[in-house]
Short mmCIF file of C-alpha atoms in Angstrom, two decimals:
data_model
loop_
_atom_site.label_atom_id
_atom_site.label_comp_id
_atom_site.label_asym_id
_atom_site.label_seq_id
_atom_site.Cartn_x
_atom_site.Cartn_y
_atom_site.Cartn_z
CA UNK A 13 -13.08 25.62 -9.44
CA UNK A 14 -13.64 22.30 -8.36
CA UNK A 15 -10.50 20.37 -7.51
CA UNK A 16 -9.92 17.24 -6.59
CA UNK A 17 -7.42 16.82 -2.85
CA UNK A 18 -5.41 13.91 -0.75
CA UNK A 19 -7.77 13.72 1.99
CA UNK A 20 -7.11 15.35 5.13
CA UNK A 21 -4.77 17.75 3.13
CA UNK A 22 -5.12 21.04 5.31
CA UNK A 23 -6.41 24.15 3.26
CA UNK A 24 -2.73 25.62 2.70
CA UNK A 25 -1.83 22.17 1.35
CA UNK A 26 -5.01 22.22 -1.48
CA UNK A 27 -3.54 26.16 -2.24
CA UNK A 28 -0.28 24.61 -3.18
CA UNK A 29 -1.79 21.88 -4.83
CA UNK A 30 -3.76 24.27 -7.07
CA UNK A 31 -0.53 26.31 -7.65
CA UNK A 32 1.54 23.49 -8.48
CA UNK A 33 -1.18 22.18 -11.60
CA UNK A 34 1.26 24.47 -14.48
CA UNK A 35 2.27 23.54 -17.94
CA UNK A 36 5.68 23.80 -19.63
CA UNK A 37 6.35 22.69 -23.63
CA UNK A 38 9.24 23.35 -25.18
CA UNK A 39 9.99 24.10 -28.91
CA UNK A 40 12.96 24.74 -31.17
CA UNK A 41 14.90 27.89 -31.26
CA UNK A 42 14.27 29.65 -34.89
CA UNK A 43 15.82 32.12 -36.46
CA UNK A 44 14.20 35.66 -35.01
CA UNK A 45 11.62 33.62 -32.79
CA UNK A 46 10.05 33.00 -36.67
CA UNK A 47 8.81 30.34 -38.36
CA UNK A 48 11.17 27.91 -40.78
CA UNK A 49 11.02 29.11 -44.09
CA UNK A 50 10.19 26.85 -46.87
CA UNK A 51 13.28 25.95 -49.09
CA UNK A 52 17.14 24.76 -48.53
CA UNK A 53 17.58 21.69 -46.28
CA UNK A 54 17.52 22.58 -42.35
CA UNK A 55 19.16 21.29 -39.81
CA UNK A 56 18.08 19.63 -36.60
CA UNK A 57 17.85 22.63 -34.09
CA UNK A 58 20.48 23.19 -31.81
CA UNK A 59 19.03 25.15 -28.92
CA UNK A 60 15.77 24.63 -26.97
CA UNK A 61 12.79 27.23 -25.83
CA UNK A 62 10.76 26.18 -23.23
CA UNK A 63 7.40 27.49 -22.68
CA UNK A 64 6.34 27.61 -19.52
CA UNK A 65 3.16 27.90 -17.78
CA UNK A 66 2.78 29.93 -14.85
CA UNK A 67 -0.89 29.16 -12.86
CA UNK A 68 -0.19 31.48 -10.23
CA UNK A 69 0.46 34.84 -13.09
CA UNK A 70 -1.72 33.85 -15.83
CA UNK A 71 0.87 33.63 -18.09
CA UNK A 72 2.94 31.67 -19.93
CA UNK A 73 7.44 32.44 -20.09
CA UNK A 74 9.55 31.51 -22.80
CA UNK A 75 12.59 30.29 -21.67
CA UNK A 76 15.72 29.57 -23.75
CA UNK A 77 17.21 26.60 -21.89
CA UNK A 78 20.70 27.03 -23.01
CA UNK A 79 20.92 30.60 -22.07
CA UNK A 80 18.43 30.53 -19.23
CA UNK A 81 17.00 33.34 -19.75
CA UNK A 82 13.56 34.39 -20.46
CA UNK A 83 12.87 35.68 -23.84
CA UNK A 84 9.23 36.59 -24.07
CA UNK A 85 5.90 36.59 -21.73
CA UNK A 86 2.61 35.96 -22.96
CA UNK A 87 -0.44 36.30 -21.03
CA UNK A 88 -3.04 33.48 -21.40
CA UNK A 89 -6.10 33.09 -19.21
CA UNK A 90 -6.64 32.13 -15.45
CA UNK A 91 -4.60 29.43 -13.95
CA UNK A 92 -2.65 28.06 -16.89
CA UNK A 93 -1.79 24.74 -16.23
CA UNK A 94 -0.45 22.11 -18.44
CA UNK A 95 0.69 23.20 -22.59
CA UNK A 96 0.79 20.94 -25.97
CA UNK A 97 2.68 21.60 -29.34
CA UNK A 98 1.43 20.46 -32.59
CA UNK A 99 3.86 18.65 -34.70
CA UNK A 100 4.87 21.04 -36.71
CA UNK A 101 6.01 23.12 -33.69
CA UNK A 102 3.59 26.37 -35.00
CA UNK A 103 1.02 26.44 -32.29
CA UNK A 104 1.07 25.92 -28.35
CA UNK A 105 -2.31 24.84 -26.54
CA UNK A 106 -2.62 25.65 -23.11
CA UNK A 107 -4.63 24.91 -20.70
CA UNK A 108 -6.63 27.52 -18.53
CA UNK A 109 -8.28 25.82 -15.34
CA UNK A 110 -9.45 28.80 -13.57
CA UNK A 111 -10.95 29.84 -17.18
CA UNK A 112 -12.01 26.57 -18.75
CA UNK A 113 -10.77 27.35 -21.95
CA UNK A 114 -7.64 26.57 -24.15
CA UNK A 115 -5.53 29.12 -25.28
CA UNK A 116 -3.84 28.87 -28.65
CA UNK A 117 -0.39 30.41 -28.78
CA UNK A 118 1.41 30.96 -32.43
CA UNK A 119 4.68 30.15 -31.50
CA UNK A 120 6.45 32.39 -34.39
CA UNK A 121 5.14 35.44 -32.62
CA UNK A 122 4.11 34.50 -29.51
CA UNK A 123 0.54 35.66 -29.29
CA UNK A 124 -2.76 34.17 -28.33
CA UNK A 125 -4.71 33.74 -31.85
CA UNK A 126 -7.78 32.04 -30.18
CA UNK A 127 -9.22 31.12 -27.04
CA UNK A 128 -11.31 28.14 -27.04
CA UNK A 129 -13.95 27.22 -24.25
CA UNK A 130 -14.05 23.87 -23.31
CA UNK A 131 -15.24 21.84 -20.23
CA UNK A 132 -14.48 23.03 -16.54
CA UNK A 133 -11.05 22.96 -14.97
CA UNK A 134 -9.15 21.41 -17.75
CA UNK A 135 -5.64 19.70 -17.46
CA UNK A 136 -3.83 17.08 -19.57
CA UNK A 137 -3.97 18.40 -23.23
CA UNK A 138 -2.00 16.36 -26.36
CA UNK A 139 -2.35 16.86 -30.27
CA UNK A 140 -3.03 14.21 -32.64
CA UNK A 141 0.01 13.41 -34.75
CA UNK A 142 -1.59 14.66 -37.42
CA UNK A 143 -1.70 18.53 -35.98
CA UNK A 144 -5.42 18.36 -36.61
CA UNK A 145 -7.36 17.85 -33.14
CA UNK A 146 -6.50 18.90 -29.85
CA UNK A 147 -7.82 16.48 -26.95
CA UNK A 148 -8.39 18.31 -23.58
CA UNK A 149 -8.88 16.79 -20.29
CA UNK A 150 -11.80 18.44 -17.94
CA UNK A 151 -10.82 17.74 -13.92
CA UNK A 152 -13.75 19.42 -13.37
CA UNK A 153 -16.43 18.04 -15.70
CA UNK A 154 -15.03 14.39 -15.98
CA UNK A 155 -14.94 14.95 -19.89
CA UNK A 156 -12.87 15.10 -23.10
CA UNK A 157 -12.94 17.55 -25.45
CA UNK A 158 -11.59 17.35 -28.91
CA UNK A 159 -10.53 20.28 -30.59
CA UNK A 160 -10.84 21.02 -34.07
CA UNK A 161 -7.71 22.54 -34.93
CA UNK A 162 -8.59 24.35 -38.03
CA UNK A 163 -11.71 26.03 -36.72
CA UNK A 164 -10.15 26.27 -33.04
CA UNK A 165 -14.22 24.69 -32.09
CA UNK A 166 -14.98 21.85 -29.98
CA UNK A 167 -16.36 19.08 -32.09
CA UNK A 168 -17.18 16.33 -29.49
CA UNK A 169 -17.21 16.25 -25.69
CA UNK A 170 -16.57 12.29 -24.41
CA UNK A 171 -17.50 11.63 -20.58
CA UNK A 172 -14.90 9.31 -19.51
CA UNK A 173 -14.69 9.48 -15.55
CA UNK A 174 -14.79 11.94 -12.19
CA UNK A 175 -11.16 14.05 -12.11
CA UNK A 176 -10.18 13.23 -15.96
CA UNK A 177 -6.86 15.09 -15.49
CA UNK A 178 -4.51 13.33 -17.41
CA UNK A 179 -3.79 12.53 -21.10
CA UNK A 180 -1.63 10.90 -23.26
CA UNK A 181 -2.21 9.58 -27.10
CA UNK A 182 -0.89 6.26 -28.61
CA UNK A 183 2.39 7.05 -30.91
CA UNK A 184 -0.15 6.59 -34.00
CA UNK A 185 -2.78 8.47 -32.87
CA UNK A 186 -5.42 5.95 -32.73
CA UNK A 187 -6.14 5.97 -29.19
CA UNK A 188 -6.58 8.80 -26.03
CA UNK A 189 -5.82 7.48 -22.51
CA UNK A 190 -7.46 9.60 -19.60
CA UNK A 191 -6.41 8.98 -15.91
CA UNK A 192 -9.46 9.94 -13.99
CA UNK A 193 -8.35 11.22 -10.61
CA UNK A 194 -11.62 10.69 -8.93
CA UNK A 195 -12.32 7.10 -10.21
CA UNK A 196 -9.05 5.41 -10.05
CA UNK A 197 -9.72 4.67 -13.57
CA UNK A 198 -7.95 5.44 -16.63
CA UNK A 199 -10.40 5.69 -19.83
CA UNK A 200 -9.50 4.18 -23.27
CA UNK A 201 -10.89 6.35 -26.07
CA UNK A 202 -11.06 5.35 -29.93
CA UNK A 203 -10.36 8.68 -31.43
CA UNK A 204 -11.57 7.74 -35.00
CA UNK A 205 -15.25 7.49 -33.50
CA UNK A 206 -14.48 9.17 -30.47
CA UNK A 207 -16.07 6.92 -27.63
CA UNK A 208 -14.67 5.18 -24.35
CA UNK A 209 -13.90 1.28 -25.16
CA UNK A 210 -12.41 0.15 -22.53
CA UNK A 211 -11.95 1.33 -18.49
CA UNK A 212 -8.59 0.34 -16.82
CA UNK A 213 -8.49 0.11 -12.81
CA UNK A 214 -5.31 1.81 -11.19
CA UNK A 215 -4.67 3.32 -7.20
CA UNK A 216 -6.20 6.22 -6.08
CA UNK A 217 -5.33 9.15 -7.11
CA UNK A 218 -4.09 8.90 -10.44
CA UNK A 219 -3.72 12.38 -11.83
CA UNK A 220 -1.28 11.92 -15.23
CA UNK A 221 -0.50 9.05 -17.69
CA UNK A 222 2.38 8.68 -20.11
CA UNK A 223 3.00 6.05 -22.72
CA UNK A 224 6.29 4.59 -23.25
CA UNK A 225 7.94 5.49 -26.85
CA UNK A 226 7.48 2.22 -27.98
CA UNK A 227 3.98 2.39 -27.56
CA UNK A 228 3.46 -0.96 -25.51
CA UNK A 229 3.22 0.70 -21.85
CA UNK A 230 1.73 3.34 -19.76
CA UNK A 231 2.45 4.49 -16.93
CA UNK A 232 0.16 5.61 -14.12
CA UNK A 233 1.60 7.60 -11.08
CA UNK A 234 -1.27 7.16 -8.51
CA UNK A 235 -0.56 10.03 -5.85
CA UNK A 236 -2.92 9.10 -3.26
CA UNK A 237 -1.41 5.97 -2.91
CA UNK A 238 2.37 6.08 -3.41
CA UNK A 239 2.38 3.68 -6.46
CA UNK A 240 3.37 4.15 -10.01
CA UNK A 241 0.56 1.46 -12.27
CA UNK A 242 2.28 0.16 -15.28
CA UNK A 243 -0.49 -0.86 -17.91
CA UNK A 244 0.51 -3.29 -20.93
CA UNK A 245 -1.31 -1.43 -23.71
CA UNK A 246 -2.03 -4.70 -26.19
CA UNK A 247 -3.97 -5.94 -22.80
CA UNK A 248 -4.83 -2.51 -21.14
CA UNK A 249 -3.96 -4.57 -18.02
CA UNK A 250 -1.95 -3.47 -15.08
CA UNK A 251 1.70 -6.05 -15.29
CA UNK A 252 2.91 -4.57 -12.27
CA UNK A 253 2.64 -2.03 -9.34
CA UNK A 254 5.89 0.04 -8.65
CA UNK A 255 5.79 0.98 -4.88
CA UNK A 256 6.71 4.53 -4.29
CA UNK A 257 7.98 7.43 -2.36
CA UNK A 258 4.85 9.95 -1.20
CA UNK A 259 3.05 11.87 -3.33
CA UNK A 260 4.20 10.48 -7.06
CA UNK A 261 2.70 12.73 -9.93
CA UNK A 262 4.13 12.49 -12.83
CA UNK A 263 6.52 10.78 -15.04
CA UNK A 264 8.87 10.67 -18.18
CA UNK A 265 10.66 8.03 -20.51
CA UNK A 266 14.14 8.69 -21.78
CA UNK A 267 13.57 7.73 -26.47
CA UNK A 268 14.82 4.35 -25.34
CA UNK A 269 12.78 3.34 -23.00
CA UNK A 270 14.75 2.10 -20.96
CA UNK A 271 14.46 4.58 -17.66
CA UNK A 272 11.55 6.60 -16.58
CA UNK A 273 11.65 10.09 -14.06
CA UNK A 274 9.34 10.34 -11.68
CA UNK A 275 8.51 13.37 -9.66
CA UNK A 276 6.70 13.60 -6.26
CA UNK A 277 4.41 16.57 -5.32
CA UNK A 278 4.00 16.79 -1.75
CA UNK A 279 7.28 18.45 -0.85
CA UNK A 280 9.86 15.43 -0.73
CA UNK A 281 12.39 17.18 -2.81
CA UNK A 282 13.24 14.29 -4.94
CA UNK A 283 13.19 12.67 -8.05
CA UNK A 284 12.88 8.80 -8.33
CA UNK A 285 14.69 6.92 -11.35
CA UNK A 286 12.70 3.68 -12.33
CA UNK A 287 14.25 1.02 -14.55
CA UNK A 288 11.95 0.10 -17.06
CA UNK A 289 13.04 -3.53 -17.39
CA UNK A 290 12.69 -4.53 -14.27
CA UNK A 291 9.54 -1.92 -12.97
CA UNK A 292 11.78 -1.17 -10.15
CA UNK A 293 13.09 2.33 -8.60
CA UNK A 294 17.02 2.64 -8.67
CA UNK A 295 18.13 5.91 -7.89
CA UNK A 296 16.92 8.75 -6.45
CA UNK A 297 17.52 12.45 -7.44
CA UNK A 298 17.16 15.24 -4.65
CA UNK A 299 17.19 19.03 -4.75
CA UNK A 300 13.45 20.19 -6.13
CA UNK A 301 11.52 21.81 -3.98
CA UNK A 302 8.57 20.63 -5.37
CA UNK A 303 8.29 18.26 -8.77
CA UNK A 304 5.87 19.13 -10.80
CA UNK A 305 5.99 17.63 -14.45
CA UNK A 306 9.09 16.21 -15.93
CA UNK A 307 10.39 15.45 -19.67
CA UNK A 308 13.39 14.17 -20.81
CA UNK A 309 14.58 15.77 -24.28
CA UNK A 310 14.89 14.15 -27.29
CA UNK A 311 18.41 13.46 -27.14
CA UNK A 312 18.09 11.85 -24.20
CA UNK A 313 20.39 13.56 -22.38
CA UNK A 314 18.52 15.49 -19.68
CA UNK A 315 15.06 15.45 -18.07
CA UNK A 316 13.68 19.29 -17.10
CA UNK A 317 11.73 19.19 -14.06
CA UNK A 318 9.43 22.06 -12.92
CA UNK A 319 8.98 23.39 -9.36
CA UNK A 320 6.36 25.23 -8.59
CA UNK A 321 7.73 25.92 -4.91
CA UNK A 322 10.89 27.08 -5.60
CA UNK A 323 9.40 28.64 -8.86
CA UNK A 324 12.39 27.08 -10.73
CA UNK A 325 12.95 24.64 -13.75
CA UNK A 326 15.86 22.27 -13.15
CA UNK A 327 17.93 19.99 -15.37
CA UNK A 328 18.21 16.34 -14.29
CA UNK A 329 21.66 14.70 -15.97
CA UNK A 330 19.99 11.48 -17.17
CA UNK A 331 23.33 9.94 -17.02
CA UNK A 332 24.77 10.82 -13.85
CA UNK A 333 21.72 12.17 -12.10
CA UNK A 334 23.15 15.69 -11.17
CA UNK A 335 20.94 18.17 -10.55
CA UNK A 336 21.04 21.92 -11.92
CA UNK A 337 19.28 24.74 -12.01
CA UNK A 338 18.02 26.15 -15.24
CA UNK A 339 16.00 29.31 -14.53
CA UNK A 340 14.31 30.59 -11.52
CA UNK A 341 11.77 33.22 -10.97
CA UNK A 342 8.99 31.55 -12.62
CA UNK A 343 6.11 31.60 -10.87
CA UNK A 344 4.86 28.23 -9.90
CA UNK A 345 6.53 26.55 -12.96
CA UNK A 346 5.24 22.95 -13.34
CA UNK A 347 4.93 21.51 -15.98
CA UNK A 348 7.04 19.98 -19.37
CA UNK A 349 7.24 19.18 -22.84
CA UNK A 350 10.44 19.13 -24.88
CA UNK A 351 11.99 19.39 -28.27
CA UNK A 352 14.48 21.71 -29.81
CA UNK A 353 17.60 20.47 -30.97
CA UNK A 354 15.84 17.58 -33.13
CA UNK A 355 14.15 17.21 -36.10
CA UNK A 356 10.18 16.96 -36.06
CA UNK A 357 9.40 13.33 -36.45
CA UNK A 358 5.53 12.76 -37.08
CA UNK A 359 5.39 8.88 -37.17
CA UNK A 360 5.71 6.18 -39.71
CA UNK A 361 3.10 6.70 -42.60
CA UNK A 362 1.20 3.83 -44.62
CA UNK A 363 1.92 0.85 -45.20
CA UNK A 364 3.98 1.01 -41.51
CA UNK A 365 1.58 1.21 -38.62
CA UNK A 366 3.17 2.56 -35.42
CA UNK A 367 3.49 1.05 -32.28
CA UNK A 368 1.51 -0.74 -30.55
CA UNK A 369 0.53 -2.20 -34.00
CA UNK A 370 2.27 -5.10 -35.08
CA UNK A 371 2.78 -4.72 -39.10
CA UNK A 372 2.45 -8.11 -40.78
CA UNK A 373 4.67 -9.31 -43.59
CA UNK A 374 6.22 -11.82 -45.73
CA UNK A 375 9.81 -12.52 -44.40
CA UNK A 376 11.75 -11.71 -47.48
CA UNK A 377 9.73 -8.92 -48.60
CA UNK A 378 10.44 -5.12 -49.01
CA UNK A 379 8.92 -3.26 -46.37
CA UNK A 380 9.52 0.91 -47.72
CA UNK A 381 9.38 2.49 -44.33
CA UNK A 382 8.40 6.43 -45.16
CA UNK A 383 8.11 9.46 -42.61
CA UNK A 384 8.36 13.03 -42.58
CA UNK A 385 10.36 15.53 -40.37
CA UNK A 386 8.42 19.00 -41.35
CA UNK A 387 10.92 19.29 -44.38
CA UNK A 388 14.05 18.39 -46.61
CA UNK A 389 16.68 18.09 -43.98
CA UNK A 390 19.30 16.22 -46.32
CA UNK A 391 19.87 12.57 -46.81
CA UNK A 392 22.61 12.37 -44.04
CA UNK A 393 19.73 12.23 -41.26
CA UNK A 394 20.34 8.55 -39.82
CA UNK A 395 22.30 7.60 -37.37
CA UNK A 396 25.66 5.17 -37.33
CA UNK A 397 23.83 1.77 -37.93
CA UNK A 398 20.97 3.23 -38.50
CA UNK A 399 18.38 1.71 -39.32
CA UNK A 400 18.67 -1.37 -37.05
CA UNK A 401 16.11 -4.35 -36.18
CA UNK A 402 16.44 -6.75 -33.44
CA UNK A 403 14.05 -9.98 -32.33
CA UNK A 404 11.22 -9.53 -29.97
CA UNK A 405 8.55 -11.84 -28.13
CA UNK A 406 5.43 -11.80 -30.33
CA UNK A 407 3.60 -11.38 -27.31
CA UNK A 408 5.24 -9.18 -25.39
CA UNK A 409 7.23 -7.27 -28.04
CA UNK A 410 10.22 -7.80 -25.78
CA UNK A 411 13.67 -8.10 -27.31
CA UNK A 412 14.83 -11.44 -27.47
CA UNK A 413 18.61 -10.73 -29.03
CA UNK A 414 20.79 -7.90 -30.28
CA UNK A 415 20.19 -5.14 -32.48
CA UNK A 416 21.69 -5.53 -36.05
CA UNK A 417 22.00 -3.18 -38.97
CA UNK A 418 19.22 -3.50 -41.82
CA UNK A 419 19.84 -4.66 -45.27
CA UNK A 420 18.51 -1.63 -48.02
CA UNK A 421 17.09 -2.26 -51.19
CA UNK A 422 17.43 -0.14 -54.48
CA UNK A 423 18.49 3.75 -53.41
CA UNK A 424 18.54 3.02 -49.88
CA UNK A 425 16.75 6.69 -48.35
CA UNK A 426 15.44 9.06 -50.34
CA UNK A 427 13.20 11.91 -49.87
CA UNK A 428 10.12 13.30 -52.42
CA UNK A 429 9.92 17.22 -52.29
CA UNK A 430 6.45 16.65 -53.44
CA UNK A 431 4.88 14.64 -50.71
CA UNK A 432 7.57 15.61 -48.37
CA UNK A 433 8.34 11.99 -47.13
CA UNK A 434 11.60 10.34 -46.83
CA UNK A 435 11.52 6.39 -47.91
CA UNK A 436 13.70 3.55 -46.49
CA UNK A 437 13.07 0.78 -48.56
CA UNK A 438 13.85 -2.04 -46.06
CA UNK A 439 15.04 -5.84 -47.58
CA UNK A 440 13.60 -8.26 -44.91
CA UNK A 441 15.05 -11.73 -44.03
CA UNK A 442 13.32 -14.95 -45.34
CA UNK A 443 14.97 -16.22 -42.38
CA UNK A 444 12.43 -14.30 -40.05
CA UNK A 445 9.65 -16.75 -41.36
CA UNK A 446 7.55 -17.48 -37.89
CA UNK A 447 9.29 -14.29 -36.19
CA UNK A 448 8.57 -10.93 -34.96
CA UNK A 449 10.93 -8.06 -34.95
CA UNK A 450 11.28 -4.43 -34.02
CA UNK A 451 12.44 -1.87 -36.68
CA UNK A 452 14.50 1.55 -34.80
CA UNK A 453 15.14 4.21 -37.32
CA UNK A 454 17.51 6.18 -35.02
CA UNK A 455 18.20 9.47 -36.53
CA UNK A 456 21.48 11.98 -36.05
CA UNK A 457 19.39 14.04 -33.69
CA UNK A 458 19.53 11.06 -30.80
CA UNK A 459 15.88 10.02 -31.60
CA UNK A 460 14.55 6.76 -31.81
CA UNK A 461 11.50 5.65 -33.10
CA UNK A 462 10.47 1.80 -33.85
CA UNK A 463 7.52 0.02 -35.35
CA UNK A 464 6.43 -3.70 -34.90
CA UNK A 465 6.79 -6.83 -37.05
CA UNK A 466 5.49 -10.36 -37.49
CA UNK A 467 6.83 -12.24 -40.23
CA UNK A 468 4.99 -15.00 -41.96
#
């Protein structure tokens, strides 16, 4: 397997870089380990599975965070790395570096249903909103492939750069950002035509990228050379360079935004805290052995780290930054993705783009915002104030002022059975005339999720 190393790292050091390359996703707790059933009006989830990968076993361990225990093992192919849910929570992808292929788990019985070859050594895997293709990063081919998810076949292989590793999409969908580890690059791809437009220069080293959930950043932590590259997503520019402590590898936003988690790989035992506003790092968390890949759940409440030394996922307290130990015993845990305990959010559907689109309207108009969350889950879904809007720059989509509660029109929310979509039928300002503003639909889950506006 070709990998690729900090130079001068020492043999032992590239083992344990190898080891630490793991996956871990995390989906909601169902009734029996089964799928919802069609029907009544569910709730939002209350506890939280995580799958994790284990590079080192071959295997991937189902954890249930709240009773940290493991509740299943499922054996996937060689060195299992990072792991993807679709949006309906149904299927885990996982990626198999020492195998170059992709495993597909379903999650209501946790088996492998398919094994899909792809290029060699892949990494960074993420679903389309959509559930229907699967894009894979290849370390070890410096390519893309996109997965048809209904056939489980590869149905186009992009060369973006030496080391692609990591991958994150756009909150619509639209576009695929690959960090290329051997090119100090990150890629831009169009996924409707599935080409590179645009190349993005970062510091060496850069093995993951994540997107902010508003859609208007990434970031970039460059491990070779202790800095974390922030990228302004309209521009796909770098705004600023956050110098940090040895070894960064990956990062995680809390729904707001407003603080990011950033782990470190080469043994420092900490966890650095960046605020977001001001691209600056201002706390530090220690304990992990190791970090590997961090998320923060959907509540916002708590970023999971994993640790592939100490073979041990740990809970970061987002506010207070204490440190505890979930479960230990996994071998070489790494890496995270969370849900569980929220309701499955797919995005804003036509006529709302999401972010980093800017929809354009007629201050005064009704704007019916409509989304789905994988079923009828009641009308009593939104939050206290909920949904607000607040002004932002119209070039840097920035807020300006304070959030304020939004003005229905007509019913207010409702939901259609048939098309399973709730509508918010939004009454807009004629005030707003030669303004731009930021819709957050905050639900009763803790979730936020915002789209764009410029009023004419």
């Amino acid at each position: 397997m070709s990998v690729i190393t900090r130079p001068g790292r020492t043999a032992g050091h590239r083992r344990r870089w190898r080891a630490r390359i793991a996956g871990l996703a995390v989906a909601p707790l169902l009734a029996g380990l089964g799928l919802a059933a069609a029907g009544p009006a569910q709730a939002a989830t209350t506890a939280t599975l995580a799958f994790v990968t284990e590079p080192g076993a071959g295997r991937v361990q189902v954890v249930d965070t709240t009773t940290s225990t493991v509740t299943a093992t499922i054996p996937v192919g060689s060195g299992p790395e990072e792991i993807a849910l679709n949006p309906a929570h149904t299927r885990a992808y996982v990626t198999n570096t020492g195998a170059g292929t992709v495993s597909v788990i379903d999650t209501s019985s946790n088996t492998v249903t398919a094994t899909v070859a792809v290029g060699s050594a892949p990494y960074g895997v993420q679903v389309t909103p959509d559930g229907n293709h699967a894009y894979v990063a290849n370390r070890g081919a410096g390519t893309v492939s996109v997965i048809d998810t209904a056939t489980n076949t590869v149905t186009a292989t992009i060369t973006t750069g030496a080391g692609a590793s990591g991958l994150a999409l756009a909150p619509d969908g639209t576009r695929a950002y690959v960090s290329n580890a051997g090119a100090a690059s990150v890629s831009v791809i169009d996924t409707a035509t599935n080409t590179v437009t645009g190349t993005i220069t970062v510091g060496v080293g850069p093995f993951n990228v994540r997107i902010n959930p508003a859609g208007t950043q990434a970031y970039v932590p460059n491990d070779f050379a202790n800095t974390v590259s922030v990228i302004d997503l309209a521009t796909n520019t770098v705004t600023a360079t956050i110098t940090a402590p040895p070894s960064p590898w990956n990062v995680a936003f809390t729904p707001d935004g407003a603080t990011a988690f950033l782990t470190h790989d080469g043994g420092s035992g900490t966890v650095s805290v960046i605020d977001t506003a001001s691209a600056t790092i201002t706390d530090t968390v220690t304990g992990p052995s190791q970090g590997g890949d961090v998320q923060v759940n959907a509540t916002g409440t708590a970023a999971f780290v994993g640790d592939p030394a100490a073979s041990t996922l740990w809970r970061i307290d987002t506010a207070t930054h204490t440190l505890t130990s979930v479960a230990t015993g996994l071998t070489t845990a790494f890496g995270i993705a969370l849900t569980g305990g929220t309701y499955q959010f797919t995005g804003f559907q036509p006529p709302v783009s999401n972010p980093p689109a800017v929809n354009v309207r007629n201050a005064g108009s009704t704007v019916p915002v409509k989304f789905s969350l994988t079923g009828d889950q009641g009308l009593g879904i939104l939050a206290a104030g909920s949904p607000s809007s607040q002004p932002i720059d119209c070039t840097t989509l920035t807020p300006t002022g304070p959030a304020t509660p939004t003005t229905p029109t007509g019913a207010g929310l409702t939901y259609d059975p048939a098309t399973d979509t709730y509508t918010y039928t939004w009454g807009t300002d004629p005030a707003w005339a030669g303004t731009c503003r930021q819709l957050d639909v905050t639900l009763n889950d803790g979730t936020h999720h915002t789209a764009n506006f410029r009023f004419h």
